Amino acid sequence: MLFIVWGVTLLYALIRPAKRAWIELLWLAAALLALLPLLNSFTTERNLLNSILAGDWLFAGFDLTCLAFAGLHACLAIRTQQHRPKVRAAIIKPKATPPAGKELRSNAVRDGHAATTAEPRP
């Protein structure tokens, strides 16, 4: 079942824009993690409140961990949604300079443009 869910999320991520897929899958994970303690309270007698009152920290810890991870996924979804990539300035490469001890000398004109070569000084 785990690999089926991974496969479905992979296919989902391939058909959606990358940022939207991340946001939607993070919200889905947050909702499912938050609903897990609720499902536990409906299917067993060891819900979060009963576990805390009985001192059963194994089950209470699991439910609290699920809620903490739900909050973490919600925070990640919000941060991903608010993220704006920085615009980088264009990098302008300096023009090539001739090696030291050489000067540029025009030796021909091709198609209306002067061709230059680097030759050593005499």
CSV table of N, CA and C in Angstrom, one decimal:
chain,number,residue,atom,x,y,z
A,1,MET,N,0.8,-1.2,0.0
A,1,MET,CA,0.0,0.0,0.0
A,1,MET,C,0.9,1.3,0.0
A,2,LEU,N,2.0,1.2,0.7
A,2,LEU,CA,2.9,2.4,0.8
A,2,LEU,C,3.4,2.7,-0.6
A,3,PHE,N,3.8,1.7,-1.3
A,3,PHE,CA,4.4,2.0,-2.7
A,3,PHE,C,3.3,2.5,-3.6
A,4,ILE,N,2.1,2.1,-3.4
A,4,ILE,CA,1.0,2.6,-4.3
A,4,ILE,C,0.8,4.1,-4.0
A,5,VAL,N,0.8,4.4,-2.8
A,5,VAL,CA,0.6,5.9,-2.4
A,5,VAL,C,1.8,6.7,-3.0
A,6,TRP,N,3.0,6.2,-2.9
A,6,TRP,CA,4.2,6.9,-3.4
A,6,TRP,C,4.0,7.0,-4.9
A,7,GLY,N,3.6,6.0,-5.6
A,7,GLY,CA,3.4,6.0,-7.0
A,7,GLY,C,2.3,7.1,-7.4
A,8,VAL,N,1.2,7.1,-6.7
A,8,VAL,CA,0.1,8.1,-7.0
A,8,VAL,C,0.6,9.5,-6.8
A,9,THR,N,1.4,9.7,-5.7
A,9,THR,CA,1.9,11.1,-5.5
A,9,THR,C,2.9,11.5,-6.5
A,10,LEU,N,3.7,10.5,-7.0
A,10,LEU,CA,4.7,10.8,-8.1
A,10,LEU,C,3.9,11.2,-9.3
A,11,LEU,N,2.9,10.4,-9.7
A,11,LEU,CA,2.1,10.8,-10.9
A,11,LEU,C,1.4,12.1,-10.7
A,12,TYR,N,0.9,12.4,-9.5
A,12,TYR,CA,0.3,13.7,-9.3
A,12,TYR,C,1.3,14.8,-9.4
A,13,ALA,N,2.5,14.6,-8.9
A,13,ALA,CA,3.5,15.7,-9.0
A,13,ALA,C,4.0,15.9,-10.5
A,14,LEU,N,3.9,14.9,-11.3
A,14,LEU,CA,4.3,15.0,-12.7
A,14,LEU,C,3.3,15.8,-13.5
A,15,ILE,N,2.0,15.7,-13.1
A,15,ILE,CA,1.0,16.4,-14.0
A,15,ILE,C,0.7,17.8,-13.5
A,16,ARG,N,1.2,18.2,-12.3
A,16,ARG,CA,0.9,19.5,-11.7
A,16,ARG,C,2.2,20.3,-11.8
A,17,PRO,N,2.1,21.7,-11.8
A,17,PRO,CA,3.3,22.5,-11.7
A,17,PRO,C,4.0,22.2,-10.4
A,18,ALA,N,5.3,22.2,-10.4
A,18,ALA,CA,6.1,21.8,-9.2
A,18,ALA,C,5.7,22.4,-7.9
A,19,LYS,N,5.6,23.8,-7.9
A,19,LYS,CA,5.3,24.5,-6.7
A,19,LYS,C,3.9,24.2,-6.2
A,20,ARG,N,3.0,24.1,-7.1
A,20,ARG,CA,1.6,23.8,-6.7
A,20,ARG,C,1.5,22.4,-6.1
A,21,ALA,N,2.2,21.4,-6.7
A,21,ALA,CA,2.2,20.1,-6.3
A,21,ALA,C,2.8,20.0,-4.9
A,22,TRP,N,3.9,20.7,-4.6
A,22,TRP,CA,4.4,20.7,-3.2
A,22,TRP,C,3.4,21.2,-2.2
A,23,ILE,N,2.8,22.3,-2.5
A,23,ILE,CA,1.9,22.9,-1.6
A,23,ILE,C,0.7,22.0,-1.3
A,24,GLU,N,0.1,21.5,-2.4
A,24,GLU,CA,-1.1,20.6,-2.2
A,24,GLU,C,-0.7,19.3,-1.5
A,25,LEU,N,0.4,18.7,-1.8
A,25,LEU,CA,0.8,17.5,-1.1
A,25,LEU,C,1.1,17.8,0.4
A,26,LEU,N,1.7,18.9,0.7
A,26,LEU,CA,2.0,19.2,2.1
A,26,LEU,C,0.7,19.5,2.9
A,27,TRP,N,-0.2,20.1,2.3
A,27,TRP,CA,-1.5,20.3,2.9
A,27,TRP,C,-2.2,19.0,3.1
A,28,LEU,N,-2.1,18.1,2.1
A,28,LEU,CA,-2.8,16.8,2.3
A,28,LEU,C,-2.1,16.0,3.4
A,29,ALA,N,-0.8,16.1,3.5
A,29,ALA,CA,-0.1,15.3,4.6
A,29,ALA,C,-0.5,15.9,5.9
A,30,ALA,N,-0.6,17.3,6.0
A,30,ALA,CA,-1.0,17.9,7.3
A,30,ALA,C,-2.4,17.5,7.7
A,31,ALA,N,-3.3,17.4,6.7
A,31,ALA,CA,-4.7,17.0,7.1
A,31,ALA,C,-4.7,15.6,7.5
A,32,LEU,N,-4.0,14.7,6.8
A,32,LEU,CA,-4.1,13.3,7.1
A,32,LEU,C,-3.4,13.0,8.5
A,33,LEU,N,-2.3,13.7,8.8
A,33,LEU,CA,-1.7,13.5,10.1
A,33,LEU,C,-2.5,14.1,11.2
A,34,ALA,N,-3.3,15.2,11.0
A,34,ALA,CA,-4.1,15.7,12.0
A,34,ALA,C,-5.4,14.8,12.2
A,35,LEU,N,-5.8,14.1,11.2
A,35,LEU,CA,-7.0,13.3,11.3
A,35,LEU,C,-6.7,11.9,11.9
A,36,LEU,N,-5.4,11.5,12.0
A,36,LEU,CA,-5.0,10.2,12.5
A,36,LEU,C,-5.4,10.1,14.0
A,37,PRO,N,-5.1,11.0,14.9
A,37,PRO,CA,-5.6,10.9,16.3
A,37,PRO,C,-7.1,10.9,16.4
A,38,LEU,N,-7.8,11.6,15.5
A,38,LEU,CA,-9.3,11.5,15.5
A,38,LEU,C,-9.8,10.1,15.1
A,39,LEU,N,-9.1,9.5,14.1
A,39,LEU,CA,-9.5,8.1,13.7
A,39,LEU,C,-9.2,7.2,14.8
A,40,ASN,N,-8.1,7.4,15.6
A,40,ASN,CA,-7.8,6.6,16.7
A,40,ASN,C,-8.8,6.7,17.8
A,41,SER,N,-9.4,7.9,18.0
A,41,SER,CA,-10.4,8.0,19.0
A,41,SER,C,-11.7,7.3,18.6
A,42,PHE,N,-12.0,7.2,17.3
A,42,PHE,CA,-13.2,6.6,16.9
A,42,PHE,C,-13.1,5.0,16.9
A,43,THR,N,-11.9,4.5,16.6
A,43,THR,CA,-11.7,3.1,16.4
A,43,THR,C,-11.2,2.4,17.7
A,44,THR,N,-10.7,3.1,18.7
A,44,THR,CA,-10.2,2.4,19.9
A,44,THR,C,-10.7,3.2,21.1
A,45,GLU,N,-10.4,2.7,22.3
A,45,GLU,CA,-10.7,3.4,23.5
A,45,GLU,C,-9.5,4.2,24.0
A,46,ARG,N,-8.5,4.1,23.2
A,46,ARG,CA,-7.2,4.8,23.6
A,46,ARG,C,-7.1,6.1,22.9
A,47,ASN,N,-8.1,7.0,23.0
A,47,ASN,CA,-7.9,8.3,22.4
A,47,ASN,C,-6.9,9.1,23.2
A,48,LEU,N,-6.6,10.3,22.7
A,48,LEU,CA,-5.6,11.2,23.3
A,48,LEU,C,-5.9,11.5,24.7
A,49,LEU,N,-7.1,12.0,24.9
A,49,LEU,CA,-7.5,12.4,26.3
A,49,LEU,C,-7.4,11.2,27.3
A,50,ASN,N,-8.0,10.0,26.9
A,50,ASN,CA,-7.9,8.9,27.8
A,50,ASN,C,-6.5,8.4,28.0
A,51,SER,N,-5.7,8.5,27.0
A,51,SER,CA,-4.3,8.0,27.1
A,51,SER,C,-3.5,8.9,28.1
A,52,ILE,N,-3.8,10.2,28.0
A,52,ILE,CA,-3.1,11.2,28.9
A,52,ILE,C,-3.5,10.9,30.3
A,53,LEU,N,-4.9,10.8,30.5
A,53,LEU,CA,-5.4,10.6,31.9
A,53,LEU,C,-4.9,9.3,32.5
A,54,ALA,N,-4.8,8.2,31.7
A,54,ALA,CA,-4.4,6.9,32.2
A,54,ALA,C,-2.8,6.9,32.3
A,55,GLY,N,-2.1,7.9,31.8
A,55,GLY,CA,-0.7,7.8,31.9
A,55,GLY,C,0.0,6.9,30.9
A,56,ASP,N,-0.8,6.6,29.8
A,56,ASP,CA,-0.3,5.7,28.8
A,56,ASP,C,0.4,6.6,27.7
A,57,TRP,N,1.7,6.9,28.0
A,57,TRP,CA,2.4,7.8,27.1
A,57,TRP,C,2.8,7.3,25.8
A,58,LEU,N,2.8,6.0,25.6
A,58,LEU,CA,3.1,5.4,24.3
A,58,LEU,C,2.0,5.8,23.3
A,59,PHE,N,0.8,5.7,23.6
A,59,PHE,CA,-0.3,6.0,22.7
A,59,PHE,C,-0.5,7.6,22.6
A,60,ALA,N,-0.4,8.2,23.8
A,60,ALA,CA,-0.5,9.7,23.8
A,60,ALA,C,0.6,10.3,23.0
A,61,GLY,N,1.8,9.7,23.2
A,61,GLY,CA,3.0,10.3,22.4
A,61,GLY,C,2.8,10.1,20.9
A,62,PHE,N,2.3,9.0,20.5
A,62,PHE,CA,2.0,8.8,19.1
A,62,PHE,C,1.0,9.9,18.5
A,63,ASP,N,-0.1,10.1,19.3
A,63,ASP,CA,-1.1,11.0,18.8
A,63,ASP,C,-0.5,12.5,18.8
A,64,LEU,N,0.3,12.8,19.9
A,64,LEU,CA,0.9,14.1,20.0
A,64,LEU,C,1.9,14.3,18.9
A,65,THR,N,2.7,13.3,18.5
A,65,THR,CA,3.6,13.3,17.5
A,65,THR,C,3.0,13.6,16.1
A,66,CYS,N,1.9,12.9,15.9
A,66,CYS,CA,1.1,13.1,14.7
A,66,CYS,C,0.6,14.5,14.6
A,67,LEU,N,0.1,15.1,15.7
A,67,LEU,CA,-0.4,16.5,15.6
A,67,LEU,C,0.8,17.4,15.4
A,68,ALA,N,2.0,17.1,16.0
A,68,ALA,CA,3.1,18.0,15.8
A,68,ALA,C,3.6,18.0,14.4
A,69,PHE,N,3.6,16.8,13.8
A,69,PHE,CA,4.0,16.7,12.4
A,69,PHE,C,2.9,17.3,11.5
A,70,ALA,N,1.7,17.3,11.8
A,70,ALA,CA,0.6,18.0,11.1
A,70,ALA,C,0.9,19.5,11.1
A,71,GLY,N,1.2,20.0,12.2
A,71,GLY,CA,1.5,21.4,12.3
A,71,GLY,C,2.8,21.8,11.5
A,72,LEU,N,3.8,20.9,11.6
A,72,LEU,CA,5.0,21.2,10.8
A,72,LEU,C,4.7,21.2,9.3
A,73,HIS,N,3.9,20.2,8.8
A,73,HIS,CA,3.6,20.2,7.4
A,73,HIS,C,2.7,21.4,7.0
A,74,ALA,N,1.9,21.9,7.9
A,74,ALA,CA,1.1,23.1,7.6
A,74,ALA,C,2.0,24.3,7.5
A,75,CYS,N,2.9,24.4,8.4
A,75,CYS,CA,3.9,25.5,8.3
A,75,CYS,C,4.7,25.5,7.0
A,76,LEU,N,5.2,24.3,6.7
A,76,LEU,CA,5.9,24.1,5.4
A,76,LEU,C,5.1,24.5,4.2
A,77,ALA,N,3.8,24.1,4.2
A,77,ALA,CA,2.9,24.5,3.1
A,77,ALA,C,2.7,26.0,3.0
A,78,ILE,N,2.6,26.6,4.1
A,78,ILE,CA,2.4,28.1,4.1
A,78,ILE,C,3.7,28.8,3.7
A,79,ARG,N,4.8,28.3,4.2
A,79,ARG,CA,6.1,28.9,3.7
A,79,ARG,C,6.4,28.7,2.3
A,80,THR,N,6.0,27.5,1.8
A,80,THR,CA,6.2,27.2,0.3
A,80,THR,C,5.3,28.1,-0.5
A,81,GLN,N,4.1,28.3,0.0
A,81,GLN,CA,3.1,29.1,-0.7
A,81,GLN,C,3.6,30.6,-0.8
A,82,GLN,N,4.2,31.1,0.3
A,82,GLN,CA,4.6,32.5,0.3
A,82,GLN,C,6.0,32.7,-0.3
A,83,HIS,N,6.7,31.7,-0.6
A,83,HIS,CA,8.1,31.9,-1.1
A,83,HIS,C,8.0,32.6,-2.5
A,84,ARG,N,8.9,33.6,-2.6
A,84,ARG,CA,9.1,34.2,-3.9
A,84,ARG,C,10.5,34.1,-4.2
A,85,PRO,N,10.9,33.5,-5.4
A,85,PRO,CA,12.3,33.4,-5.7
A,85,PRO,C,12.9,34.7,-5.9
A,86,LYS,N,14.2,34.8,-5.6
A,86,LYS,CA,14.9,36.1,-5.8
A,86,LYS,C,15.3,36.2,-7.3
A,87,VAL,N,15.2,37.4,-7.8
A,87,VAL,CA,15.6,37.6,-9.2
A,87,VAL,C,17.1,37.9,-9.2
A,88,ARG,N,17.8,37.1,-9.9
A,88,ARG,CA,19.3,37.4,-10.0
A,88,ARG,C,19.6,38.4,-11.1
A,89,ALA,N,20.5,39.2,-10.8
A,89,ALA,CA,21.0,40.2,-11.8
A,89,ALA,C,21.8,39.5,-12.9
A,90,ALA,N,21.7,40.0,-14.1
A,90,ALA,CA,22.4,39.3,-15.2
A,90,ALA,C,23.9,39.5,-15.0
A,91,ILE,N,24.6,38.5,-15.2
A,91,ILE,CA,26.1,38.6,-15.1
A,91,ILE,C,26.7,39.0,-16.4
A,92,ILE,N,27.3,40.2,-16.4
A,92,ILE,CA,27.9,40.7,-17.6
A,92,ILE,C,29.4,40.4,-17.6
A,93,LYS,N,29.8,39.6,-18.6
A,93,LYS,CA,31.2,39.2,-18.7
A,93,LYS,C,32.0,40.4,-19.3
A,94,PRO,N,33.2,40.7,-18.7
A,94,PRO,CA,34.0,41.7,-19.3
A,94,PRO,C,34.6,41.3,-20.6
A,95,LYS,N,34.8,42.3,-21.5
A,95,LYS,CA,35.4,41.9,-22.8
A,95,LYS,C,36.8,41.4,-22.6
A,96,ALA,N,37.1,40.5,-23.5
A,96,ALA,CA,38.5,39.9,-23.5
A,96,ALA,C,39.5,40.9,-23.7
A,97,THR,N,40.6,40.9,-22.9
A,97,THR,CA,41.7,41.8,-23.1
A,97,THR,C,42.9,41.0,-23.6
A,98,PRO,N,43.7,41.6,-24.5
A,98,PRO,CA,44.9,40.9,-25.0
A,98,PRO,C,45.9,40.6,-23.9
A,99,PRO,N,46.6,39.5,-24.0
A,99,PRO,CA,47.6,39.2,-23.0
A,99,PRO,C,48.6,40.4,-22.9
A,100,ALA,N,49.3,40.5,-21.8
A,100,ALA,CA,50.3,41.5,-21.5
A,100,ALA,C,51.4,41.4,-22.6
A,101,GLY,N,51.9,42.5,-23.1
A,101,GLY,CA,53.0,42.5,-24.0
A,101,GLY,C,52.5,42.4,-25.5
A,102,LYS,N,51.2,42.3,-25.7
A,102,LYS,CA,50.7,42.2,-27.1
A,102,LYS,C,49.7,43.3,-27.3
A,103,GLU,N,49.6,43.8,-28.5
A,103,GLU,CA,48.7,44.8,-28.9
A,103,GLU,C,47.8,44.4,-30.0
A,104,LEU,N,46.6,45.0,-30.1
A,104,LEU,CA,45.7,44.6,-31.2
A,104,LEU,C,46.0,45.5,-32.4
A,105,ARG,N,46.1,44.8,-33.6
A,105,ARG,CA,46.4,45.5,-34.8
A,105,ARG,C,45.4,45.0,-35.9
A,106,SER,N,44.8,46.0,-36.6
A,106,SER,CA,43.9,45.6,-37.6
A,106,SER,C,44.6,45.1,-38.8
A,107,ASN,N,44.2,44.0,-39.4
A,107,ASN,CA,45.0,43.5,-40.5
A,107,ASN,C,44.1,43.2,-41.7
A,108,ALA,N,42.7,43.3,-41.6
A,108,ALA,CA,41.9,43.1,-42.7
A,108,ALA,C,40.5,43.6,-42.4
A,109,VAL,N,39.7,43.8,-43.5
A,109,VAL,CA,38.4,44.3,-43.3
A,109,VAL,C,37.5,43.2,-44.0
A,110,ARG,N,36.6,42.6,-43.2
A,110,ARG,CA,35.7,41.6,-43.8
A,110,ARG,C,34.3,42.0,-43.5
A,111,ASP,N,33.5,42.0,-44.5
A,111,ASP,CA,32.1,42.3,-44.4
A,111,ASP,C,31.8,43.6,-43.7
A,112,GLY,N,32.7,44.6,-43.9
A,112,GLY,CA,32.5,45.9,-43.3
A,112,GLY,C,32.9,46.0,-41.8
A,113,HIS,N,33.5,44.9,-41.3
A,113,HIS,CA,34.0,44.9,-39.9
A,113,HIS,C,35.5,44.7,-39.9
A,114,ALA,N,36.2,45.4,-39.0
A,114,ALA,CA,37.6,45.3,-38.9
A,114,ALA,C,37.9,44.0,-38.1
A,115,ALA,N,38.8,43.2,-38.7
A,115,ALA,CA,39.3,42.0,-37.9
A,115,ALA,C,40.5,42.4,-37.2
A,116,THR,N,40.7,41.9,-36.0
A,116,THR,CA,41.9,42.2,-35.2
A,116,THR,C,42.5,40.9,-34.8
A,117,THR,N,43.8,41.0,-34.6
A,117,THR,CA,44.6,39.9,-34.1
A,117,THR,C,45.6,40.4,-33.1
A,118,ALA,N,45.9,39.5,-32.2
A,118,ALA,CA,46.9,39.9,-31.1
A,118,ALA,C,48.3,39.4,-31.6
A,119,GLU,N,49.2,40.4,-31.8
A,119,GLU,CA,50.5,40.0,-32.2
A,119,GLU,C,51.5,40.7,-31.2
A,120,PRO,N,52.6,40.1,-31.0
A,120,PRO,CA,53.6,40.6,-30.0
A,120,PRO,C,54.2,41.9,-30.6
A,121,ARG,N,54.6,42.8,-29.7
A,121,ARG,CA,55.3,44.0,-30.2
A,121,ARG,C,56.7,43.7,-30.6
A,122,PRO,N,57.1,44.4,-31.7
A,122,PRO,CA,58.5,44.2,-32.2
A,122,PRO,C,59.5,44.7,-31.2
